Amino acid sequence: MPALKISHVGWDAPETRPRMANDVDARPGLALTNRSILRNGEPWIPVTGEMHYSRQPRERWADALRLMKAGGINVVATYIFWIHHQPEEHGTPSFEGNLDLAAFVQLCEEIGLEVILRLGPWCHGEVRNGGHPDWVVNADYTERTNDPRYLDAVRTWFGQIGREVAGLCGSDGPVIGIQLENEIYDQPDHILALKDLARESGLFAPLWTATAWGSADIPVGEVFPLYGGYSDGFWVDTNQGWDESFQAHFTFSHQWDDPGIGKDLAGESWTGVVGAKHPDFPAATCELGGGMAKAYHRRPAPTARDIAAVALCKLGSGSTWQGYYMYVGGTNPRKGLQESHATGYPNDLPELNYDFGAPIGAHLQIRDSFHRLRNQHSFLEAFGSRLAAMNATIPENDDDGGLRWSLRSDGASGFVFINNHRPHEPLPARTGVQFEIGLDDQSVLFPHRPVDLPAGEFLSWPVQLEVAGVVVRWATLNVLTVLEAAGEPPVLVLTANDGVDAHLAVPAAYAVEGHPSVPVGGERVLEDLRPGFFTLTSERGGRLRVLVLSASQALEAWTPTVSGRRRLVLSSAPVVERDGGLAVYAHQPGTVAVFPPTGEADDDGFSRDPFTVSSEAHEVTITRTAPASAPPARPVTVPGRASAPSPDDFAAHAARYTISVSGQAKAGERSLLRLELVGDTASSLFEGREEDVFWDGSVWDIDITPAQDTDRRVVEVAVFPLAADTPVWLPADADRIRASLVEPAAQITGACVLTFEATQLSGFA
């Protein structure tokens, strides 16, 4: 095929600065333009991850935040759910235990993370009443309007929040943003009233935000419009298929509005019209799907590639702020707080489970999506200031007929973003791919010979990338990071994609050590690169080492900063910054590889640091104590959407199991019982703690962390049977199991125990 051609297109409007963050609520070192957020005068791409403090045990906050930081998150977003804090009108709101908002924000600051407070007071978050307490819903005023009596209630609530965290909103505090309301489409005056009430309560930040999807009419200028994008969602009907609003996020586009998010709750406010991004603010997101919640009628399970491909498409489309919802899953504080058919919602959600399939699960499990996103975030940490200053130029992507790609460039250099992944309707493999990129003063044709791209891959390739005075003309490798080593040239770390030829080119006059190179035109090309180091030297004496990682190594690549120095750590176990050094959270022994080395280096340039775990093996015994009985037909109480089993139906028809776990377990040491099962819904009980799940074919992790040392733990599990005609949407693998059922199934098919320990790495003590 001929080379795919595109020329850099510069900004089509002059750079301007809105009053927000510059003239009003100014923060030293932080500014905002119509192109990007500025940090100390440099463009900055924040990476925001959503975690709900009230849905996580307080004793796990620190570990969750350390994991977020290790994944490349630098700003934590959190909803403040009114109904969690003040279920009774005349009761004093609780800010204790898991609800201690101030302690959570202060802990974020201690760990090195900034904060966005999603203030609401209507938040949604799949919480009953959108987070409004029942007494607000039942009052004789109109919620979410400028009804004076409603505003009086909000004034009191915001005042209580202000007494907790207003002191953390100052010029040196961790709070850099406040979101007002959520998914409100046609009341800009109400958003302004809420902003006045927040400021009156001592709550302020340089960035005031509002969700702008659904063609929302918001007071742009007083708030920063933020967008979202999910690969799939529970909010469409059971048989609706893969909605076009989800499909749109697997392409590169200048469309930022998504009319599908919140559509089922928008009512008459929903127009279906795709709104345009406001020219006075840069393209920014607060809800890129880190996973997806399960409703009873529809249970999406986005894969790691689904999640990371959407994120990459947003970067390639010009995003200047990557915000994920959710990034850390959780559990509702008590039963009955979820949205449900019984409380007037079109969706039935689990009573307790809000795991969301997030990169970090409800019990701090690390998922594959965490690793794929971490690679992108490592790139942003090292090169985000350059990328943020680059405009996005997007060719006419012919959907299935042509390669989906874009160029972000400042005219002198750039990055080509490519997405060849799409769920449900896979894109074909592409053969003979080659690009011709027109920059301001030259054209770059690459690679030197066309390459093939397998189905399912997504990539970002550098063009004219300069590091330490050395120019990489182009590479068919992803950029991960740059490392500094004392007395040595900097190291540019690149990662390969499976099934994609790895080539790199430099100017013809450069010297290359450590890998053969061939002259091609005016370039020197390094072909078929394999993992390892090589060194480039420019004609002016600039030196750069390059490290290539394989695709599998990339998924184990962590880039923590210790003592002011960025390191590259290869580890299958999570690596976090803790106590001035690095620690691993592991359930089995292993070894980490570190560069620059902390001790004697092996032949590959890395030092090795082994670690052990002390936990004993556990024996799991499963006893069925009561069989399932045939379930009743599921009623479709909302058109297109069945209701979850009632408590009475669940009690009458679920199979019952007693699971005994033998082996020493320490008090407070995080331990999970991982179950494989087939069923419709399930619940568990351990030491008085309940959990639930809507089955989607995935394993189910139950927290069995003991309150005190023990050598035996007992978990009671109930599984409601799944029938071949249960009217729910399931992922393909689970759907095949359901279709094969001759009689309803409520089975546990496998079990194991994972116990996690934190081990400080000796090389960083």
Tab-separated table of C-alpha atoms in Angstrom, residues 355-744:
chain	number	residue	atom	x	y	z
A	355	ASP	CA	-15.161	-3.177	41.996
A	356	PHE	CA	-15.765	-1.705	38.507
A	357	GLY	CA	-13.196	-4.049	36.963
A	358	ALA	CA	-10.829	-1.161	37.693
A	359	PRO	CA	-7.048	-1.247	37.178
A	360	ILE	CA	-6.840	-1.561	40.973
A	361	GLY	CA	-9.672	-3.738	42.242
A	362	ALA	CA	-11.840	-3.283	45.302
A	363	HIS	CA	-9.369	-5.360	47.330
A	364	LEU	CA	-6.293	-3.725	45.713
A	365	GLN	CA	-5.841	-6.444	43.098
A	366	ILE	CA	-3.653	-5.270	40.230
A	367	ARG	CA	-5.152	-6.016	36.821
A	368	ASP	CA	-3.675	-6.153	33.325
A	369	SER	CA	-5.202	-2.767	32.494
A	370	PHE	CA	-3.045	-1.234	35.242
A	371	HIS	CA	0.127	-2.332	33.435
A	372	ARG	CA	-0.957	-1.187	29.983
A	373	LEU	CA	-2.031	2.200	31.290
A	374	ARG	CA	1.149	2.507	33.368
A	375	ASN	CA	3.231	2.343	30.193
A	376	GLN	CA	1.319	5.316	28.772
A	377	HIS	CA	1.655	7.230	32.038
A	378	SER	CA	5.412	6.631	32.214
A	379	PHE	CA	5.635	8.176	28.756
A	380	LEU	CA	3.572	11.166	29.912
A	381	GLU	CA	5.737	11.672	32.987
A	382	ALA	CA	8.855	11.902	30.820
A	383	PHE	CA	7.472	13.527	27.651
A	384	GLY	CA	4.073	14.946	28.602
A	385	SER	CA	5.283	18.549	28.502
A	386	ARG	CA	6.261	18.058	24.868
A	387	LEU	CA	3.092	16.200	23.941
A	388	ALA	CA	0.849	18.793	25.606
A	389	ALA	CA	2.347	21.470	23.348
A	390	MET	CA	1.589	19.447	20.223
A	391	ASN	CA	-1.506	19.856	18.109
A	392	ALA	CA	-3.408	16.803	16.861
A	393	THR	CA	-3.692	16.334	13.108
A	394	ILE	CA	-6.104	13.561	12.200
A	395	PRO	CA	-6.517	12.127	8.685
A	396	GLU	CA	-9.786	10.877	7.304
A	397	ASN	CA	-9.874	7.474	8.972
A	398	ASP	CA	-12.010	5.207	6.830
A	399	ASP	CA	-13.359	3.246	9.803
A	400	ASP	CA	-12.892	-0.450	8.956
A	401	GLY	CA	-11.467	0.311	5.531
A	402	GLY	CA	-8.340	2.185	6.610
A	403	LEU	CA	-5.797	2.380	9.378
A	404	ARG	CA	-6.825	4.464	12.388
A	405	TRP	CA	-4.022	6.891	13.201
A	406	SER	CA	-3.136	10.474	14.045
A	407	LEU	CA	-0.167	12.809	14.427
A	408	ARG	CA	0.569	15.047	17.380
A	409	SER	CA	3.288	17.491	16.445
A	410	ASP	CA	4.696	20.951	17.072
A	411	GLY	CA	6.046	21.112	13.541
A	412	ALA	CA	9.577	20.095	14.513
A	413	SER	CA	8.890	16.674	15.996
A	414	GLY	CA	5.946	14.527	16.949
A	415	PHE	CA	4.359	11.189	17.731
A	416	VAL	CA	2.265	9.007	15.447
A	417	PHE	CA	-0.558	7.245	17.303
A	418	ILE	CA	-2.061	4.087	15.822
A	419	ASN	CA	-5.008	2.025	17.030
A	420	ASN	CA	-5.768	-1.337	15.495
A	421	HIS	CA	-7.810	-2.654	18.409
A	422	ARG	CA	-11.572	-2.756	18.738
A	423	PRO	CA	-13.681	-5.062	20.939
A	424	HIS	CA	-16.753	-6.965	19.743
A	425	GLU	CA	-16.027	-6.099	16.114
A	426	PRO	CA	-12.259	-6.696	15.720
A	427	LEU	CA	-10.316	-4.664	13.206
A	428	PRO	CA	-8.283	-6.619	10.617
A	429	ALA	CA	-4.518	-6.980	10.568
A	430	ARG	CA	-2.883	-4.272	8.456
A	431	THR	CA	-0.135	-5.070	5.974
A	432	GLY	CA	2.463	-2.862	4.343
A	433	VAL	CA	2.114	0.127	6.697
A	434	GLN	CA	4.342	3.139	6.064
A	435	PHE	CA	3.937	6.852	6.844
A	436	GLU	CA	5.046	10.084	5.243
A	437	ILE	CA	4.946	12.865	7.839
A	438	GLY	CA	5.250	16.471	6.741
A	439	LEU	CA	6.876	18.664	9.385
A	440	ASP	CA	7.554	22.374	9.073
A	441	ASP	CA	10.922	22.054	7.345
A	442	GLN	CA	11.149	18.452	6.215
A	443	SER	CA	9.266	15.283	5.373
A	444	VAL	CA	9.934	11.994	7.141
A	445	LEU	CA	9.151	8.690	5.411
A	446	PHE	CA	9.105	5.766	7.819
A	447	PRO	CA	9.704	2.998	8.430
A	448	HIS	CA	12.282	2.464	5.706
A	449	ARG	CA	10.295	-0.533	4.552
A	450	PRO	CA	6.594	-1.148	5.216
A	451	VAL	CA	5.648	-3.191	8.276
A	452	ASP	CA	2.627	-5.240	9.238
A	453	LEU	CA	0.412	-4.468	12.241
A	454	PRO	CA	-1.458	-7.348	13.877
A	455	ALA	CA	-5.071	-7.014	14.892
A	456	GLY	CA	-5.469	-5.840	18.460
A	457	GLU	CA	-2.319	-3.690	18.688
A	458	PHE	CA	-2.126	0.016	19.552
A	459	LEU	CA	1.080	1.996	19.314
A	460	SER	CA	2.707	5.427	19.482
A	461	TRP	CA	5.853	6.018	17.461
A	462	PRO	CA	8.266	8.988	17.707
A	463	VAL	CA	9.274	11.207	14.800
A	464	GLN	CA	12.327	13.499	15.078
A	465	LEU	CA	12.559	12.886	18.826
A	466	GLU	CA	15.469	14.773	20.388
A	467	VAL	CA	16.977	13.652	23.712
A	468	ALA	CA	20.216	15.115	25.081
A	469	GLY	CA	21.216	16.524	21.718
A	470	VAL	CA	20.644	13.223	19.907
A	471	VAL	CA	17.819	12.881	17.377
A	472	VAL	CA	15.938	9.676	16.771
A	473	ARG	CA	14.553	10.256	13.276
A	474	TRP	CA	11.848	7.647	13.779
A	475	ALA	CA	11.215	4.322	15.466
A	476	THR	CA	8.618	1.588	15.221
A	477	LEU	CA	8.755	1.298	19.019
A	478	ASN	CA	6.803	3.008	21.781
A	479	VAL	CA	8.530	5.576	23.991
A	480	LEU	CA	8.456	4.636	27.681
A	481	THR	CA	10.775	6.985	29.574
A	482	VAL	CA	14.226	8.573	29.936
A	483	LEU	CA	16.637	7.651	32.724
A	484	GLU	CA	19.632	9.549	34.039
A	485	ALA	CA	22.689	7.661	35.303
A	486	ALA	CA	25.535	9.470	37.078
A	487	GLY	CA	28.519	9.950	34.763
A	488	GLU	CA	26.739	8.171	31.921
A	489	PRO	CA	24.713	9.326	28.916
A	490	PRO	CA	20.936	9.383	29.505
A	491	VAL	CA	18.998	6.262	28.548
A	492	LEU	CA	15.948	6.403	26.293
A	493	VAL	CA	13.711	3.383	26.992
A	494	LEU	CA	11.617	2.063	24.098
A	495	THR	CA	9.177	-0.854	24.032
A	496	ALA	CA	8.231	-3.237	21.269
A	497	ASN	CA	4.818	-4.558	20.233
A	498	ASP	CA	4.279	-8.255	19.610
A	499	GLY	CA	4.254	-9.060	15.918
A	500	VAL	CA	5.568	-5.640	14.822
A	501	ASP	CA	9.057	-5.288	13.308
A	502	ALA	CA	11.173	-3.052	15.572
A	503	HIS	CA	13.306	-0.596	13.584
A	504	LEU	CA	14.915	2.768	14.395
A	505	ALA	CA	16.657	5.430	12.329
A	506	VAL	CA	19.086	8.255	13.091
A	507	PRO	CA	20.834	10.787	10.833
A	508	ALA	CA	23.389	9.182	8.523
A	509	ALA	CA	26.358	10.914	10.186
A	510	TYR	CA	25.674	9.334	13.609
A	511	ALA	CA	27.848	6.585	15.059
A	512	VAL	CA	26.111	3.488	16.421
A	513	GLU	CA	27.570	1.085	18.997
A	514	GLY	CA	26.012	-2.164	20.119
A	515	HIS	CA	23.840	-2.976	17.104
A	516	PRO	CA	24.428	-3.241	13.339
A	517	SER	CA	23.112	-0.388	11.206
A	518	VAL	CA	22.688	0.152	7.500
A	519	PRO	CA	22.624	3.379	5.469
A	520	VAL	CA	19.258	4.081	3.835
A	521	GLY	CA	19.008	7.388	2.006
A	522	GLY	CA	20.056	10.107	4.425
A	523	GLU	CA	19.523	7.906	7.464
A	524	ARG	CA	21.250	5.137	9.384
A	525	VAL	CA	18.750	2.387	10.198
A	526	LEU	CA	18.920	-0.192	12.973
A	527	GLU	CA	16.800	-3.139	11.876
A	528	ASP	CA	15.004	-5.881	13.792
A	529	LEU	CA	15.920	-4.631	17.241
A	530	ARG	CA	15.846	-7.066	20.145
A	531	PRO	CA	15.821	-6.341	23.884
A	532	GLY	CA	19.032	-4.710	25.067
A	533	PHE	CA	21.178	-1.562	24.933
A	534	PHE	CA	22.908	0.316	22.148
A	535	THR	CA	24.506	3.765	22.008
A	536	LEU	CA	24.028	6.636	19.570
A	537	THR	CA	26.572	9.434	19.084
A	538	SER	CA	25.710	12.534	17.072
A	539	GLU	CA	28.122	14.310	14.748
A	540	ARG	CA	28.499	16.983	17.474
A	541	GLY	CA	29.408	14.484	20.164
A	542	GLY	CA	26.039	14.107	21.901
A	543	ARG	CA	25.592	10.620	23.343
A	544	LEU	CA	22.410	8.697	24.084
A	545	ARG	CA	21.986	5.119	25.213
A	546	VAL	CA	18.844	3.345	24.055
A	547	LEU	CA	17.280	0.408	25.861
A	548	VAL	CA	14.728	-1.722	24.022
A	549	LEU	CA	12.265	-3.784	26.048
A	550	SER	CA	10.142	-6.589	24.660
A	551	ALA	CA	6.356	-6.320	24.828
A	552	SER	CA	6.286	-8.689	27.814
A	553	GLN	CA	9.042	-6.768	29.613
A	554	ALA	CA	7.103	-3.549	29.067
A	555	LEU	CA	4.188	-4.922	31.081
A	556	GLU	CA	6.590	-5.432	34.006
A	557	ALA	CA	8.245	-2.016	33.668
A	558	TRP	CA	7.826	0.359	36.624
A	559	THR	CA	9.378	3.842	36.668
A	560	PRO	CA	9.452	5.017	40.303
A	561	THR	CA	11.427	8.002	41.517
A	562	VAL	CA	13.651	7.389	44.536
A	563	SER	CA	15.881	10.072	46.062
A	564	GLY	CA	15.115	12.340	43.139
A	565	ARG	CA	16.181	9.800	40.514
A	566	ARG	CA	13.867	7.944	38.153
A	567	ARG	CA	14.551	4.218	38.005
A	568	LEU	CA	13.435	1.413	35.737
A	569	VAL	CA	12.311	-1.649	37.688
A	570	LEU	CA	11.223	-4.858	35.980
A	571	SER	CA	8.918	-6.776	38.292
A	572	SER	CA	5.862	-8.995	38.010
A	573	ALA	CA	4.817	-7.824	41.499
A	574	PRO	CA	3.663	-4.255	42.203
A	575	VAL	CA	6.511	-1.875	43.090
A	576	VAL	CA	5.653	1.197	45.182
A	577	GLU	CA	7.503	4.109	46.745
A	578	ARG	CA	7.412	3.633	50.513
A	579	ASP	CA	9.442	4.723	53.535
A	580	GLY	CA	11.985	6.548	51.413
A	581	GLY	CA	12.668	3.527	49.238
A	582	LEU	CA	10.843	0.898	47.236
A	583	ALA	CA	8.673	-1.998	48.348
A	584	VAL	CA	6.902	-4.827	46.545
A	585	TYR	CA	3.398	-6.108	47.302
A	586	ALA	CA	3.621	-9.796	46.477
A	587	HIS	CA	1.877	-13.092	47.140
A	588	GLN	CA	4.819	-15.221	46.027
A	589	PRO	CA	8.622	-14.805	46.043
A	590	GLY	CA	10.379	-13.220	43.100
A	591	THR	CA	13.145	-10.966	41.868
A	592	VAL	CA	13.166	-7.397	40.606
A	593	ALA	CA	15.644	-6.085	38.033
A	594	VAL	CA	16.779	-2.472	38.510
A	595	PHE	CA	18.383	0.116	36.232
A	596	PRO	CA	20.458	2.138	36.898
A	597	PRO	CA	21.764	-0.706	39.027
A	598	THR	CA	21.805	-0.370	42.803
A	599	GLY	CA	24.516	-2.989	43.180
A	600	GLU	CA	26.556	-5.310	41.036
A	601	ALA	CA	25.066	-5.411	37.551
A	602	ASP	CA	24.481	-8.532	35.500
A	603	ASP	CA	25.543	-8.775	31.868
A	604	ASP	CA	22.347	-7.021	30.768
A	605	GLY	CA	23.144	-3.919	32.869
A	606	PHE	CA	20.502	-4.542	35.549
A	607	SER	CA	21.085	-5.391	39.198
A	608	ARG	CA	18.839	-8.049	40.732
A	609	ASP	CA	17.102	-7.832	44.098
A	610	PRO	CA	15.323	-11.011	45.255
A	611	PHE	CA	12.467	-10.895	47.737
A	612	THR	CA	10.611	-13.539	49.708
A	613	VAL	CA	7.201	-13.901	51.305
A	614	SER	CA	6.589	-15.641	54.596
A	615	SER	CA	2.978	-16.717	54.129
A	616	GLU	CA	2.253	-20.405	54.295
A	617	ALA	CA	0.367	-22.475	51.765
A	618	HIS	CA	-3.374	-22.690	52.357
A	619	GLU	CA	-5.695	-25.621	51.830
A	620	VAL	CA	-9.184	-24.840	50.562
A	621	THR	CA	-12.075	-27.210	51.204
A	622	ILE	CA	-15.450	-26.587	49.538
A	623	THR	CA	-18.570	-28.220	50.910
A	624	ARG	CA	-21.975	-27.761	49.339
A	625	THR	CA	-24.464	-27.505	52.160
A	626	ALA	CA	-27.615	-26.921	50.095
A	627	PRO	CA	-28.291	-27.421	46.377
A	628	ALA	CA	-29.855	-24.815	44.132
A	629	SER	CA	-33.449	-25.064	43.055
A	630	ALA	CA	-34.770	-23.909	39.698
A	631	PRO	CA	-35.054	-20.103	39.714
A	632	PRO	CA	-38.238	-18.267	38.831
A	633	ALA	CA	-38.437	-16.317	35.590
A	634	ARG	CA	-36.769	-12.934	35.919
A	635	PRO	CA	-39.303	-10.113	35.588
A	636	VAL	CA	-38.524	-7.322	33.160
A	637	THR	CA	-39.680	-4.448	35.347
A	638	VAL	CA	-38.017	-1.747	33.262
A	639	PRO	CA	-38.424	-2.087	29.485
A	640	GLY	CA	-35.445	-4.039	28.183
A	641	ARG	CA	-33.975	-4.576	31.642
A	642	ALA	CA	-34.634	-7.436	34.029
A	643	SER	CA	-34.505	-7.021	37.789
A	644	ALA	CA	-32.049	-8.795	40.051
A	645	PRO	CA	-33.399	-11.640	42.192
A	646	SER	CA	-35.285	-10.385	45.231
A	647	PRO	CA	-33.861	-11.301	48.658
A	648	ASP	CA	-36.647	-13.851	49.089
A	649	ASP	CA	-35.992	-15.454	45.700
A	650	PHE	CA	-32.266	-15.513	46.374
A	651	ALA	CA	-32.763	-17.176	49.767
A	652	ALA	CA	-35.143	-19.768	48.332
A	653	HIS	CA	-33.172	-20.807	45.233
A	654	ALA	CA	-29.436	-20.217	45.822
A	655	ALA	CA	-27.007	-23.079	46.302
A	656	ARG	CA	-25.115	-22.870	49.602
A	657	TYR	CA	-21.421	-23.589	50.144
A	658	THR	CA	-19.155	-23.577	53.157
A	659	ILE	CA	-15.532	-22.904	52.223
A	660	SER	CA	-12.871	-23.690	54.804
A	661	VAL	CA	-9.372	-22.214	54.446
A	662	SER	CA	-6.680	-23.936	56.525
A	663	GLY	CA	-3.233	-22.435	57.134
A	664	GLN	CA	-1.719	-19.712	59.277
A	665	ALA	CA	-2.998	-16.190	58.549
A	666	LYS	CA	-1.856	-13.013	60.271
A	667	ALA	CA	-4.221	-10.339	61.513
A	668	GLY	CA	-4.669	-7.568	58.962
A	669	GLU	CA	-2.531	-9.207	56.278
A	670	ARG	CA	-4.433	-8.794	53.013
A	671	SER	CA	-5.755	-12.148	51.882
A	672	LEU	CA	-8.162	-13.031	49.068
A	673	LEU	CA	-10.200	-16.127	48.372
A	674	ARG	CA	-10.343	-16.378	44.579
A	675	LEU	CA	-13.344	-18.334	43.299
A	676	GLU	CA	-14.169	-19.610	39.854
A	677	LEU	CA	-17.895	-20.129	39.524
A	678	VAL	CA	-20.858	-20.358	37.201
A	679	GLY	CA	-24.046	-18.685	38.358
A	680	ASP	CA	-26.220	-15.636	38.015
A	681	THR	CA	-25.470	-13.709	41.216
A	682	ALA	CA	-23.616	-14.660	44.393
A	683	SER	CA	-23.012	-13.471	47.936
A	684	SER	CA	-20.482	-14.248	50.666
A	685	LEU	CA	-20.109	-13.810	54.403
A	686	PHE	CA	-16.819	-13.792	56.312
A	687	GLU	CA	-16.367	-12.531	59.868
A	688	GLY	CA	-19.561	-10.523	59.529
A	689	ARG	CA	-18.443	-8.887	56.259
A	690	GLU	CA	-20.736	-9.404	53.286
A	691	GLU	CA	-19.836	-9.209	49.597
A	692	ASP	CA	-21.782	-9.794	46.392
A	693	VAL	CA	-21.235	-10.125	42.667
A	694	PHE	CA	-23.126	-10.307	39.396
A	695	TRP	CA	-21.325	-13.066	37.509
A	696	ASP	CA	-19.734	-12.153	34.176
A	697	GLY	CA	-17.357	-15.078	33.696
A	698	SER	CA	-14.519	-13.506	35.684
A	699	VAL	CA	-13.009	-14.859	38.879
A	700	TRP	CA	-14.493	-13.469	42.084
A	701	ASP	CA	-12.098	-12.266	44.791
A	702	ILE	CA	-13.484	-12.289	48.351
A	703	ASP	CA	-11.609	-10.464	51.090
A	704	ILE	CA	-10.756	-12.944	53.857
A	705	THR	CA	-8.253	-10.770	55.701
A	706	PRO	CA	-8.629	-11.928	59.313
A	707	ALA	CA	-9.122	-9.560	62.229
A	708	GLN	CA	-6.777	-11.660	64.370
A	709	ASP	CA	-4.201	-14.391	63.868
A	710	THR	CA	-5.832	-17.674	62.952
A	711	ASP	CA	-5.147	-21.036	61.329
A	712	ARG	CA	-8.662	-21.583	59.985
A	713	ARG	CA	-11.113	-19.321	58.192
A	714	VAL	CA	-14.663	-20.129	57.129
A	715	VAL	CA	-16.535	-18.376	54.325
A	716	GLU	CA	-20.199	-18.905	53.585
A	717	VAL	CA	-21.085	-18.495	49.897
A	718	ALA	CA	-24.478	-18.568	48.173
A	719	VAL	CA	-24.825	-18.800	44.376
A	720	PHE	CA	-28.098	-18.039	42.617
A	721	PRO	CA	-28.508	-20.281	39.559
A	722	LEU	CA	-28.039	-19.113	36.004
A	723	ALA	CA	-30.343	-20.539	33.365
A	724	ALA	CA	-29.950	-20.651	29.606
A	725	ASP	CA	-32.822	-18.165	29.281
A	726	THR	CA	-31.771	-15.724	32.053
A	727	PRO	CA	-32.372	-12.377	30.272
A	728	VAL	CA	-29.028	-10.685	30.873
A	729	TRP	CA	-26.217	-9.561	28.567
A	730	LEU	CA	-22.951	-11.399	29.269
A	731	PRO	CA	-19.470	-11.187	27.742
A	732	ALA	CA	-18.874	-13.673	24.950
A	733	ASP	CA	-17.110	-16.407	26.976
A	734	ALA	CA	-19.706	-16.312	29.751
A	735	ASP	CA	-22.509	-16.187	27.204
A	736	ARG	CA	-21.254	-19.398	25.605
A	737	ILE	CA	-21.341	-21.106	29.008
A	738	ARG	CA	-24.879	-19.897	29.594
A	739	ALA	CA	-26.030	-21.038	26.148
A	740	SER	CA	-24.664	-24.540	26.821
A	741	LEU	CA	-26.606	-25.020	30.061
A	742	VAL	CA	-29.130	-27.852	30.039
A	743	GLU	CA	-30.315	-26.995	33.531
A	744	PRO	CA	-29.660	-23.981	35.781
